[in-house]
GROMACS .gro file of C-alpha atoms in nm:
model
  444
    1MET     CA    1   6.250   3.032  -0.421
    2ASP     CA    2   6.156   3.144  -0.070
    3ILE     CA    3   5.785   3.172  -0.142
    4GLU     CA    4   5.691   3.283   0.209
    5ARG     CA    5   5.943   3.567   0.198
    6LEU     CA    6   5.793   3.679  -0.133
    7ILE     CA    7   5.441   3.664   0.009
    8ARG     CA    8   5.548   3.905   0.282
    9LYS     CA    9   5.720   4.126   0.026
   10TYR     CA   10   5.419   4.136  -0.206
   11ASP     CA   11   5.153   4.173   0.064
   12ALA     CA   12   4.929   4.392  -0.151
   13THR     CA   13   4.582   4.418  -0.297
   14ALA     CA   14   4.474   4.362  -0.657
   15PRO     CA   15   4.155   4.322  -0.862
   16ARG     CA   16   4.012   3.975  -0.918
   17TYR     CA   17   4.007   4.053  -1.293
   18THR     CA   18   3.663   3.910  -1.359
   19SER     CA   19   3.637   4.198  -1.605
   20TYR     CA   20   3.862   4.451  -1.771
   21PRO     CA   21   3.837   4.739  -1.713
   22THR     CA   22   3.730   4.648  -1.361
   23ALA     CA   23   3.398   4.765  -1.217
   24ASN     CA   24   3.551   5.032  -0.992
   25HIS     CA   25   3.615   5.234  -1.310
   26PHE     CA   26   3.248   5.244  -1.411
   27SER     CA   27   3.082   5.587  -1.410
   28ASP     CA   28   2.741   5.745  -1.468
   29GLU     CA   29   2.866   5.883  -1.800
   30VAL     CA   30   2.730   5.558  -1.945
   31GLY     CA   31   2.356   5.507  -1.906
   32PRO     CA   32   2.035   5.356  -2.046
   33ALA     CA   33   2.067   5.521  -2.388
   34ASP     CA   34   2.410   5.365  -2.436
   35TYR     CA   35   2.284   5.023  -2.336
   36ALA     CA   36   1.987   5.050  -2.573
   37ALA     CA   37   2.217   5.149  -2.859
   38TRP     CA   38   2.453   4.863  -2.787
   39LEU     CA   39   2.166   4.614  -2.775
   40GLY     CA   40   2.063   4.742  -3.117
   41ASN     CA   41   2.407   4.654  -3.255
   42ILE     CA   42   2.377   4.283  -3.172
   43THR     CA   43   2.331   4.075  -3.486
   44PRO     CA   44   2.043   3.823  -3.500
   45GLU     CA   45   2.266   3.515  -3.510
   46THR     CA   46   2.494   3.615  -3.221
   47PRO     CA   47   2.452   3.389  -2.916
   48VAL     CA   48   2.433   3.563  -2.579
   49SER     CA   49   2.449   3.458  -2.216
   50LEU     CA   50   2.196   3.568  -1.958
   51TYR     CA   51   2.249   3.645  -1.590
   52LEU     CA   52   1.970   3.696  -1.336
   53HIS     CA   53   2.050   3.846  -0.997
   54ILE     CA   54   1.825   3.754  -0.704
   55PRO     CA   55   1.954   3.964  -0.413
   56PHE     CA   56   1.762   3.808  -0.124
   57CYS     CA   57   1.878   3.583   0.160
   58LYS     CA   58   1.716   3.463   0.481
   59THR     CA   59   2.024   3.537   0.692
   60MET     CA   60   2.349   3.725   0.640
   61CYS     CA   61   2.664   3.514   0.630
   62ALA     CA   62   2.942   3.700   0.810
   63TYR     CA   63   3.193   3.655   0.527
   64CYS     CA   64   2.960   3.767   0.246
   65GLY     CA   65   3.079   4.037   0.009
   66CYS     CA   66   2.790   4.011  -0.238
   67HIS     CA   67   2.501   4.248  -0.303
   68THR     CA   68   2.239   4.085  -0.080
   69LYS     CA   69   1.933   4.189   0.119
   70ILE     CA   70   1.786   4.022   0.426
   71ILE     CA   71   1.409   4.061   0.416
   72PRO     CA   72   1.159   3.962   0.689
   73SER     CA   73   0.878   3.867   0.450
   74TYR     CA   74   0.840   3.750   0.092
   75ASP     CA   75   0.658   4.064  -0.023
   76PRO     CA   76   0.969   4.251  -0.151
   77ALA     CA   77   1.076   3.941  -0.343
   78ALA     CA   78   0.732   3.903  -0.502
   79ASP     CA   79   0.745   4.267  -0.608
   80TYR     CA   80   1.098   4.221  -0.744
   81VAL     CA   81   0.990   3.926  -0.958
   82GLU     CA   82   0.725   4.142  -1.126
   83HIS     CA   83   0.981   4.402  -1.221
   84LEU     CA   84   1.238   4.144  -1.324
   85LEU     CA   85   0.978   4.008  -1.566
   86GLY     CA   86   0.929   4.363  -1.693
   87GLU     CA   87   1.301   4.414  -1.738
   88ILE     CA   88   1.328   4.093  -1.941
   89ASP     CA   89   1.050   4.225  -2.165
   90LEU     CA   90   1.220   4.564  -2.203
   91VAL     CA   91   1.552   4.415  -2.309
   92ALA     CA   92   1.388   4.168  -2.547
   93GLU     CA   93   1.181   4.445  -2.705
   94THR     CA   94   1.492   4.658  -2.748
   95LEU     CA   95   1.661   4.366  -2.923
   96GLY     CA   96   1.353   4.321  -3.140
   97ARG     CA   97   1.389   3.944  -3.165
   98ALA     CA   98   1.431   3.622  -2.969
   99GLN     CA   99   1.811   3.627  -2.941
  100PRO     CA  100   1.980   3.284  -2.924
  101VAL     CA  101   2.104   3.197  -2.574
  102SER     CA  102   2.391   2.960  -2.496
  103HIS     CA  103   2.414   2.997  -2.118
  104ILE     CA  104   2.200   3.114  -1.825
  105GLN     CA  105   2.336   3.182  -1.479
  106TRP     CA  106   2.125   3.260  -1.172
  107GLY     CA  107   2.315   3.425  -0.888
  108GLY     CA  108   2.260   3.624  -0.575
  109GLY     CA  109   2.192   3.639  -0.291
  110THR     CA  110   2.003   3.313  -0.304
  111PRO     CA  111   1.808   3.254  -0.628
  112THR     CA  112   1.615   2.970  -0.466
  113PHE     CA  113   1.482   3.217  -0.209
  114LEU     CA  114   1.209   3.262  -0.471
  115THR     CA  115   0.907   3.035  -0.464
  116THR     CA  116   0.886   2.758  -0.719
  117ASP     CA  117   0.598   2.939  -0.890
  118ASP     CA  118   0.800   3.259  -0.925
  119LEU     CA  119   1.104   3.070  -1.053
  120ARG     CA  120   0.880   2.902  -1.310
  121ARG     CA  121   0.735   3.237  -1.421
  122LEU     CA  122   1.084   3.374  -1.478
  123PHE     CA  123   1.199   3.064  -1.666
  124ASP     CA  124   0.885   3.076  -1.881
  125ARG     CA  125   0.941   3.443  -1.962
  126LEU     CA  126   1.303   3.378  -2.063
  127ARG     CA  127   1.192   3.100  -2.295
  128ALA     CA  128   0.918   3.317  -2.441
  129ARG     CA  129   1.150   3.610  -2.506
  130PHE     CA  130   1.476   3.434  -2.601
  131ALA     CA  131   1.569   3.131  -2.810
  132LEU     CA  132   1.743   2.891  -2.573
  133ARG     CA  133   1.974   2.651  -2.753
  134ASP     CA  134   1.916   2.282  -2.689
  135ASP     CA  135   2.267   2.253  -2.544
  136ALA     CA  136   2.243   2.564  -2.325
  137GLU     CA  137   2.393   2.535  -1.980
  138ILE     CA  138   2.145   2.656  -1.717
  139ALA     CA  139   2.316   2.702  -1.382
  140ILE     CA  140   2.180   2.821  -1.049
  141GLU     CA  141   2.325   2.890  -0.705
  142ILE     CA  142   2.146   2.729  -0.411
  143ASP     CA  143   2.163   2.739  -0.033
  144PRO     CA  144   2.150   2.378   0.094
  145ARG     CA  145   2.009   2.498   0.427
  146THR     CA  146   1.690   2.637   0.279
  147ILE     CA  147   1.598   2.413  -0.013
  148GLY     CA  148   1.376   2.105  -0.015
  149ARG     CA  149   1.363   1.807  -0.243
  150ASP     CA  150   1.049   1.937  -0.416
  151LYS     CA  151   1.228   2.253  -0.527
  152ILE     CA  152   1.528   2.054  -0.652
  153ASP     CA  153   1.290   1.842  -0.861
  154ALA     CA  154   1.123   2.160  -0.989
  155LEU     CA  155   1.457   2.308  -1.093
  156ALA     CA  156   1.535   1.994  -1.291
  157SER     CA  157   1.194   2.011  -1.461
  158LEU     CA  158   1.266   2.374  -1.556
  159GLY     CA  159   1.583   2.271  -1.737
  160VAL     CA  160   1.851   2.345  -1.477
  161ASN     CA  161   2.150   2.124  -1.553
  162ARG     CA  162   2.417   2.266  -1.318
  163ILE     CA  163   2.385   2.358  -0.951
  164SER     CA  164   2.635   2.544  -0.733
  165PHE     CA  165   2.620   2.481  -0.359
  166GLY     CA  166   2.740   2.736  -0.108
  167VAL     CA  167   2.935   2.516   0.133
  168GLN     CA  168   3.236   2.725   0.250
  169ASP     CA  169   3.350   2.491   0.533
  170PHE     CA  170   3.227   2.177   0.709
  171ASP     CA  171   3.382   2.246   1.049
  172PRO     CA  172   3.104   2.320   1.304
  173ALA     CA  173   3.306   2.584   1.491
  174VAL     CA  174   3.390   2.770   1.171
  175GLN     CA  175   3.028   2.750   1.057
  176GLU     CA  176   2.911   2.899   1.385
  177VAL     CA  177   3.149   3.194   1.359
  178ILE     CA  178   3.057   3.276   0.998
  179ASN     CA  179   2.683   3.240   1.070
  180ARG     CA  180   2.634   2.958   0.822
  181VAL     CA  181   2.555   2.638   1.008
  182GLN     CA  182   2.493   2.352   0.765
  183PRO     CA  183   2.604   2.004   0.868
  184TYR     CA  184   2.777   1.773   0.622
  185GLU     CA  185   2.465   1.556   0.622
  186THR     CA  186   2.256   1.846   0.488
  187VAL     CA  187   2.488   1.897   0.192
  188ARG     CA  188   2.507   1.521   0.137
  189ASP     CA  189   2.128   1.491   0.122
  190VAL     CA  190   2.079   1.783  -0.118
  191THR     CA  191   2.356   1.650  -0.341
  192GLY     CA  192   2.175   1.317  -0.355
  193TRP     CA  193   1.845   1.485  -0.438
  194ALA     CA  194   2.007   1.673  -0.726
  195ARG     CA  195   2.157   1.358  -0.874
  196ALA     CA  196   1.830   1.170  -0.832
  197ALA     CA  197   1.659   1.450  -1.026
  198GLY     CA  198   1.909   1.412  -1.310
  199ILE     CA  199   2.133   1.709  -1.228
  200ASP     CA  200   2.481   1.555  -1.233
  201ASP     CA  201   2.686   1.872  -1.285
  202ILE     CA  202   2.734   1.992  -0.929
  203ASN     CA  203   2.971   2.262  -0.804
  204PHE     CA  204   3.074   2.337  -0.446
  205ASP     CA  205   3.193   2.679  -0.330
  206LEU     CA  206   3.447   2.654  -0.047
  207MET     CA  207   3.661   2.911   0.134
  208TYR     CA  208   3.993   2.940   0.314
  209GLY     CA  209   4.127   3.224   0.525
  210LEU     CA  210   3.824   3.219   0.757
  211PRO     CA  211   3.837   3.257   1.136
  212LEU     CA  212   3.912   2.936   1.329
  213GLN     CA  213   4.018   2.746   1.019
  214THR     CA  214   4.333   2.543   1.072
  215GLU     CA  215   4.539   2.324   0.845
  216ASP     CA  216   4.366   2.020   0.995
  217THR     CA  217   4.013   2.157   0.949
  218ILE     CA  218   4.099   2.249   0.589
  219ARG     CA  219   4.210   1.891   0.522
  220ARG     CA  220   3.892   1.750   0.673
  221THR     CA  221   3.668   1.986   0.477
  222MET     CA  222   3.840   1.898   0.149
  223ALA     CA  223   3.806   1.526   0.222
  224GLN     CA  224   3.438   1.563   0.309
  225ALA     CA  225   3.372   1.772  -0.001
  226ALA     CA  226   3.554   1.524  -0.224
  227SER     CA  227   3.354   1.236  -0.073
  228LEU     CA  228   3.042   1.386  -0.232
  229ALA     CA  229   3.215   1.398  -0.574
  230PRO     CA  230   3.110   1.738  -0.711
  231LYS     CA  231   3.233   1.794  -1.067
  232ARG     CA  232   3.386   2.132  -0.977
  233LEU     CA  233   3.505   2.316  -0.670
  234ALA     CA  234   3.565   2.689  -0.641
  235VAL     CA  235   3.787   2.754  -0.339
  236PHE     CA  236   3.805   3.126  -0.269
  237GLY     CA  237   4.024   3.305  -0.022
  238TYR     CA  238   3.807   3.504   0.218
  239ALA     CA  239   3.807   3.867   0.102
  240HIS     CA  240   3.795   4.094   0.406
  241VAL     CA  241   3.646   4.417   0.270
  242PRO     CA  242   3.460   4.580   0.562
  243TRP     CA  243   3.459   4.917   0.385
  244PHE     CA  244   3.224   4.751   0.133
  245ALA     CA  245   3.055   4.490   0.355
  246LYS     CA  246   3.027   4.644   0.701
  247HIS     CA  247   2.891   4.326   0.860
  248GLN     CA  248   3.235   4.168   0.807
  249GLU     CA  249   3.360   4.379   1.097
  250LYS     CA  250   3.215   4.110   1.327
  251LEU     CA  251   3.494   3.877   1.217
  252GLU     CA  252   3.766   4.116   1.333
  253GLN     CA  253   3.728   3.989   1.691
  254TYR     CA  254   3.896   3.670   1.568
  255ASP     CA  255   4.251   3.624   1.448
  256LEU     CA  256   4.227   3.619   1.070
  257PRO     CA  257   4.515   3.428   0.909
  258ASP     CA  258   4.791   3.642   0.764
  259PRO     CA  259   4.898   3.602   0.398
  260VAL     CA  260   5.157   3.334   0.477
  261ALA     CA  261   4.903   3.130   0.675
  262ARG     CA  262   4.652   3.173   0.391
  263TYR     CA  263   4.912   3.046   0.144
  264ARG     CA  264   4.978   2.740   0.359
  265GLN     CA  265   4.606   2.670   0.378
  266PHE     CA  266   4.577   2.705   0.002
  267MET     CA  267   4.863   2.463  -0.062
  268ILE     CA  268   4.714   2.210   0.180
  269LEU     CA  269   4.374   2.224   0.011
  270THR     CA  270   4.532   2.210  -0.335
  271ASN     CA  271   4.731   1.898  -0.250
  272ALA     CA  272   4.430   1.740  -0.079
  273LEU     CA  273   4.210   1.795  -0.383
  274LYS     CA  274   4.479   1.665  -0.617
  275ASP     CA  275   4.487   1.348  -0.406
  276HIS     CA  276   4.115   1.313  -0.481
  277ASP     CA  277   4.170   1.349  -0.858
  278TYR     CA  278   4.072   1.714  -0.892
  279HIS     CA  279   4.273   1.922  -1.137
  280PRO     CA  280   4.361   2.286  -1.058
  281ILE     CA  281   4.191   2.534  -1.293
  282GLY     CA  282   4.322   2.890  -1.290
  283ILE     CA  283   4.388   3.049  -0.954
  284ASP     CA  284   4.101   2.907  -0.746
  285HIS     CA  285   3.898   2.637  -0.924
  286PHE     CA  286   3.930   2.259  -0.940
  287ALA     CA  287   3.757   2.013  -1.172
  288LYS     CA  288   3.729   1.644  -1.246
  289SER     CA  289   3.875   1.526  -1.575
  290ASP     CA  290   3.528   1.461  -1.719
  291ASP     CA  291   3.411   1.817  -1.656
  292PRO     CA  292   3.396   2.064  -1.948
  293MET     CA  293   3.603   2.316  -1.750
  294PHE     CA  294   3.900   2.079  -1.739
  295ARG     CA  295   3.872   2.024  -2.114
  296ALA     CA  296   3.844   2.400  -2.173
  297GLN     CA  297   4.166   2.461  -1.985
  298LYS     CA  298   4.340   2.189  -2.183
  299ASN     CA  299   4.226   2.318  -2.524
  300GLY     CA  300   4.274   2.687  -2.446
  301THR     CA  301   3.908   2.791  -2.446
  302LEU     CA  302   3.871   2.865  -2.074
  303HIS     CA  303   3.732   3.213  -2.007
  304ARG     CA  304   3.681   3.443  -1.711
  305ASN     CA  305   3.388   3.676  -1.647
  306PHE     CA  306   3.187   3.815  -1.356
  307GLN     CA  307   3.093   3.461  -1.254
  308GLY     CA  308   3.461   3.361  -1.237
  309TYR     CA  309   3.605   3.089  -1.458
  310THR     CA  310   3.365   2.965  -1.722
  311THR     CA  311   3.335   2.747  -2.030
  312ASP     CA  312   3.087   2.994  -2.178
  313THR     CA  313   3.223   3.129  -2.507
  314ALA     CA  314   2.956   3.394  -2.569
  315GLU     CA  315   3.107   3.742  -2.596
  316ILE     CA  316   2.785   3.909  -2.480
  317MET     CA  317   2.620   3.874  -2.142
  318LEU     CA  318   2.285   4.040  -2.076
  319ALA     CA  319   2.220   4.079  -1.705
  320PHE     CA  320   1.894   4.142  -1.519
  321GLY     CA  321   1.817   4.264  -1.170
  322THR     CA  322   1.974   4.501  -0.920
  323THR     CA  323   2.354   4.550  -0.950
  324ALA     CA  324   2.362   4.316  -1.252
  325ILE     CA  325   2.643   4.387  -1.500
  326SER     CA  326   2.602   4.331  -1.874
  327GLN     CA  327   2.899   4.286  -2.104
  328LEU     CA  328   2.884   4.386  -2.470
  329PRO     CA  329   3.148   4.456  -2.736
  330GLU     CA  330   3.114   4.830  -2.678
  331GLY     CA  331   3.152   4.815  -2.300
  332PHE     CA  332   2.993   4.727  -1.967
  333VAL     CA  333   2.670   4.855  -1.811
  334GLN     CA  334   2.546   4.804  -1.456
  335ASN     CA  335   2.198   4.824  -1.311
  336THR     CA  336   2.102   5.025  -1.006
  337PRO     CA  337   2.162   4.855  -0.669
  338LEU     CA  338   1.838   5.001  -0.531
  339LEU     CA  339   1.517   4.797  -0.539
  340LYS     CA  340   1.303   5.112  -0.546
  341LYS     CA  341   1.494   5.265  -0.835
  342HIS     CA  342   1.489   4.938  -1.026
  343ARG     CA  343   1.111   4.927  -0.985
  344GLU     CA  344   1.068   5.291  -1.093
  345ARG     CA  345   1.280   5.248  -1.404
  346VAL     CA  346   1.101   4.935  -1.521
  347GLU     CA  347   0.754   5.074  -1.446
  348ASN     CA  348   0.842   5.378  -1.658
  349GLY     CA  349   0.956   5.158  -1.946
  350ALA     CA  350   1.323   5.245  -1.899
  351LEU     CA  351   1.630   5.024  -1.871
  352ALA     CA  352   1.772   5.006  -1.517
  353THR     CA  353   2.127   5.105  -1.618
  354VAL     CA  354   2.293   5.362  -1.390
  355ARG     CA  355   2.662   5.335  -1.480
  356GLY     CA  356   2.913   5.163  -1.701
  357ILE     CA  357   3.219   5.214  -1.917
  358VAL     CA  358   3.298   5.233  -2.287
  359VAL     CA  359   3.586   5.004  -2.378
  360GLU     CA  360   3.851   5.125  -2.619
  361GLN     CA  361   4.059   4.905  -2.848
  362ASP     CA  362   4.348   4.920  -2.602
  363ASP     CA  363   4.115   4.791  -2.329
  364LEU     CA  364   4.011   4.498  -2.546
  365THR     CA  365   4.373   4.415  -2.620
  366ARG     CA  366   4.473   4.429  -2.254
  367ARG     CA  367   4.164   4.229  -2.156
  368GLY     CA  368   4.282   3.945  -2.377
  369ILE     CA  369   4.633   3.962  -2.230
  370ILE     CA  370   4.503   3.956  -1.873
  371GLU     CA  371   4.245   3.684  -1.936
  372ARG     CA  372   4.509   3.461  -2.091
  373MET     CA  373   4.731   3.501  -1.786
  374MET     CA  374   4.443   3.445  -1.541
  375CYS     CA  375   4.327   3.132  -1.725
  376HIS     CA  376   4.651   2.975  -1.845
  377PHE     CA  377   4.935   3.140  -1.647
  378GLU     CA  378   5.106   3.265  -1.960
  379THR     CA  379   5.051   3.551  -2.200
  380ASP     CA  380   5.216   3.766  -2.464
  381TYR     CA  381   5.192   4.144  -2.451
  382GLY     CA  382   5.369   4.197  -2.784
  383VAL     CA  383   5.046   4.327  -2.939
  384LEU     CA  384   5.073   4.646  -2.733
  385SER     CA  385   5.236   4.962  -2.866
  386PRO     CA  386   5.614   4.996  -2.815
  387ALA     CA  387   5.559   5.257  -2.543
  388ALA     CA  388   5.308   5.034  -2.364
  389GLN     CA  389   5.542   4.737  -2.393
  390ALA     CA  390   5.818   4.937  -2.227
  391SER     CA  391   5.585   5.035  -1.944
  392VAL     CA  392   5.476   4.675  -1.888
  393ALA     CA  393   5.835   4.551  -1.896
  394ALA     CA  394   5.930   4.799  -1.624
  395LYS     CA  395   5.643   4.682  -1.403
  396LEU     CA  396   5.735   4.316  -1.458
  397ALA     CA  397   6.104   4.361  -1.378
  398GLY     CA  398   6.069   4.303  -1.004
  399PHE     CA  399   5.857   3.992  -1.052
  400GLU     CA  400   6.116   3.853  -1.294
  401GLN     CA  401   6.404   3.932  -1.060
  402ASP     CA  402   6.228   3.744  -0.779
  403GLY     CA  403   6.161   3.440  -0.998
  404ILE     CA  404   5.783   3.483  -0.991
  405ILE     CA  405   5.773   3.497  -1.371
  406THR     CA  406   5.995   3.403  -1.660
  407ARG     CA  407   6.010   3.624  -1.965
  408ASP     CA  408   6.117   3.566  -2.325
  409GLY     CA  409   6.080   3.898  -2.502
  410THR     CA  410   5.714   3.987  -2.454
  411PHE     CA  411   5.609   3.632  -2.364
  412VAL     CA  412   5.549   3.591  -1.991
  413ARG     CA  413   5.488   3.274  -1.790
  414MET     CA  414   5.415   3.234  -1.422
  415ALA     CA  415   5.662   3.009  -1.242
  416ALA     CA  416   5.489   2.687  -1.135
  417THR     CA  417   5.542   2.763  -0.765
  418SER     CA  418   5.429   3.126  -0.784
  419GLN     CA  419   5.084   3.113  -0.943
  420ILE     CA  420   4.936   3.255  -0.624
  421PHE     CA  421   5.081   3.592  -0.738
  422THR     CA  422   4.894   3.589  -1.071
  423ARG     CA  423   4.655   3.873  -0.983
  424LEU     CA  424   4.946   4.093  -0.879
  425VAL     CA  425   5.135   4.019  -1.200
  426CYS     CA  426   4.825   4.109  -1.402
  427THR     CA  427   4.833   4.461  -1.258
  428ALA     CA  428   5.138   4.516  -1.480
  429PHE     CA  429   4.913   4.484  -1.786
  430ASP     CA  430   4.637   4.702  -1.636
  431ALA     CA  431   4.655   5.058  -1.768
  432HIS     CA  432   4.388   5.174  -1.522
  433PHE     CA  433   4.537   5.029  -1.203
  434LYS     CA  434   4.645   5.280  -0.939
  435PRO     CA  435   4.725   5.090  -0.617
  436ALA     CA  436   4.735   5.395  -0.392
  437SER     CA  437   4.383   5.511  -0.482
  438GLN     CA  438   4.185   5.186  -0.514
  439ARG     CA  439   4.052   4.939  -0.259
  440HIS     CA  440   4.063   4.571  -0.346
  441ALA     CA  441   4.090   4.247  -0.152
  442LYS     CA  442   4.431   4.104  -0.067
  443ALA     CA  443   4.590   3.935  -0.367
  444VAL     CA  444   4.722   3.640  -0.161
   0.00000   0.00000   0.00000
């Protein structure tokens, strides 16, 4: 298989499939009343996951594609915390009980932008309003540049048992270009503080496809990351989406690697991490053999949601804060991206939902097909209707002809050397996907 020829042939965009249907199909036809009704359908014994979005950062990283806000003072964050507390109360009151919780994820932005006192207030409110299981995973994203040992110790005392570090790259020239200067020694020290505080489950987020990265700098970064022995690594290809994140235009003055160069970088980092005893998980994660994510992949329980690959098995995620997306059996709902509107809704005793989507049975079926392929590189679409099967088969034909997949009836498996095309193959199962009218990041 001439993989580089195929990369040039299939130089296209595709969703990341952290949900299905994907968020670009949400509309304002779904709103607060729908969310309230769906919350009312949750049974008392059903475990849920919680997500809290903290949108603030001290500086803007040039590669960032997240919903973030750079604020000159702490005042907007202090105000936000008050209304986040109110939103937690509103959701809990709508539920009418302390729902059991199996997993909490804090994302952003930078969750540790908040003061220790405000983090404690939010943790205390969650524990007052929900029933956290003793074995709940509590994970938080941190910025190693802006956190001190005291705050790491405080996080441990609050029950945090997994930390994700934004690292991206250790090369000084790359760090300068992407406006995220954090020496290896900084990450090393914070990693040590976390372990000393009893937080052993540590993730690093890394990137490839950035300006000035070379095959040699990629190798060095992987070796430096592995030397600190995080349990997991998420290694994302830089998604250049300046129509969504205008600040990314600054990177266009540099030569961004083309899809073939990105593929070569990915293979170099994959082989480097394998040499350090990390196992590939899905399309962009790596884990040590003693990490639950490795075991989940082995036993078929790996899942994918808005946080990427996860061991969380809860089917319901309740999300708080601006832009936060909740997932329920009936569909998805998303909060307003506007701080002012979030404040107004909560102060008026209303949920902050502004859009979403109702999922039909066909969506649920296709979600399972896509998730299986994204997590395990194989799937079976035989549960679809005969007409839908015929449509999928037609879309898969080119991939099969090029050796990207093998097919036995309705059972499909990615070829071992072509897993980088997985997102593109999943578009064949996506009834909503219209490549000419949607904007996504490059699939390779």
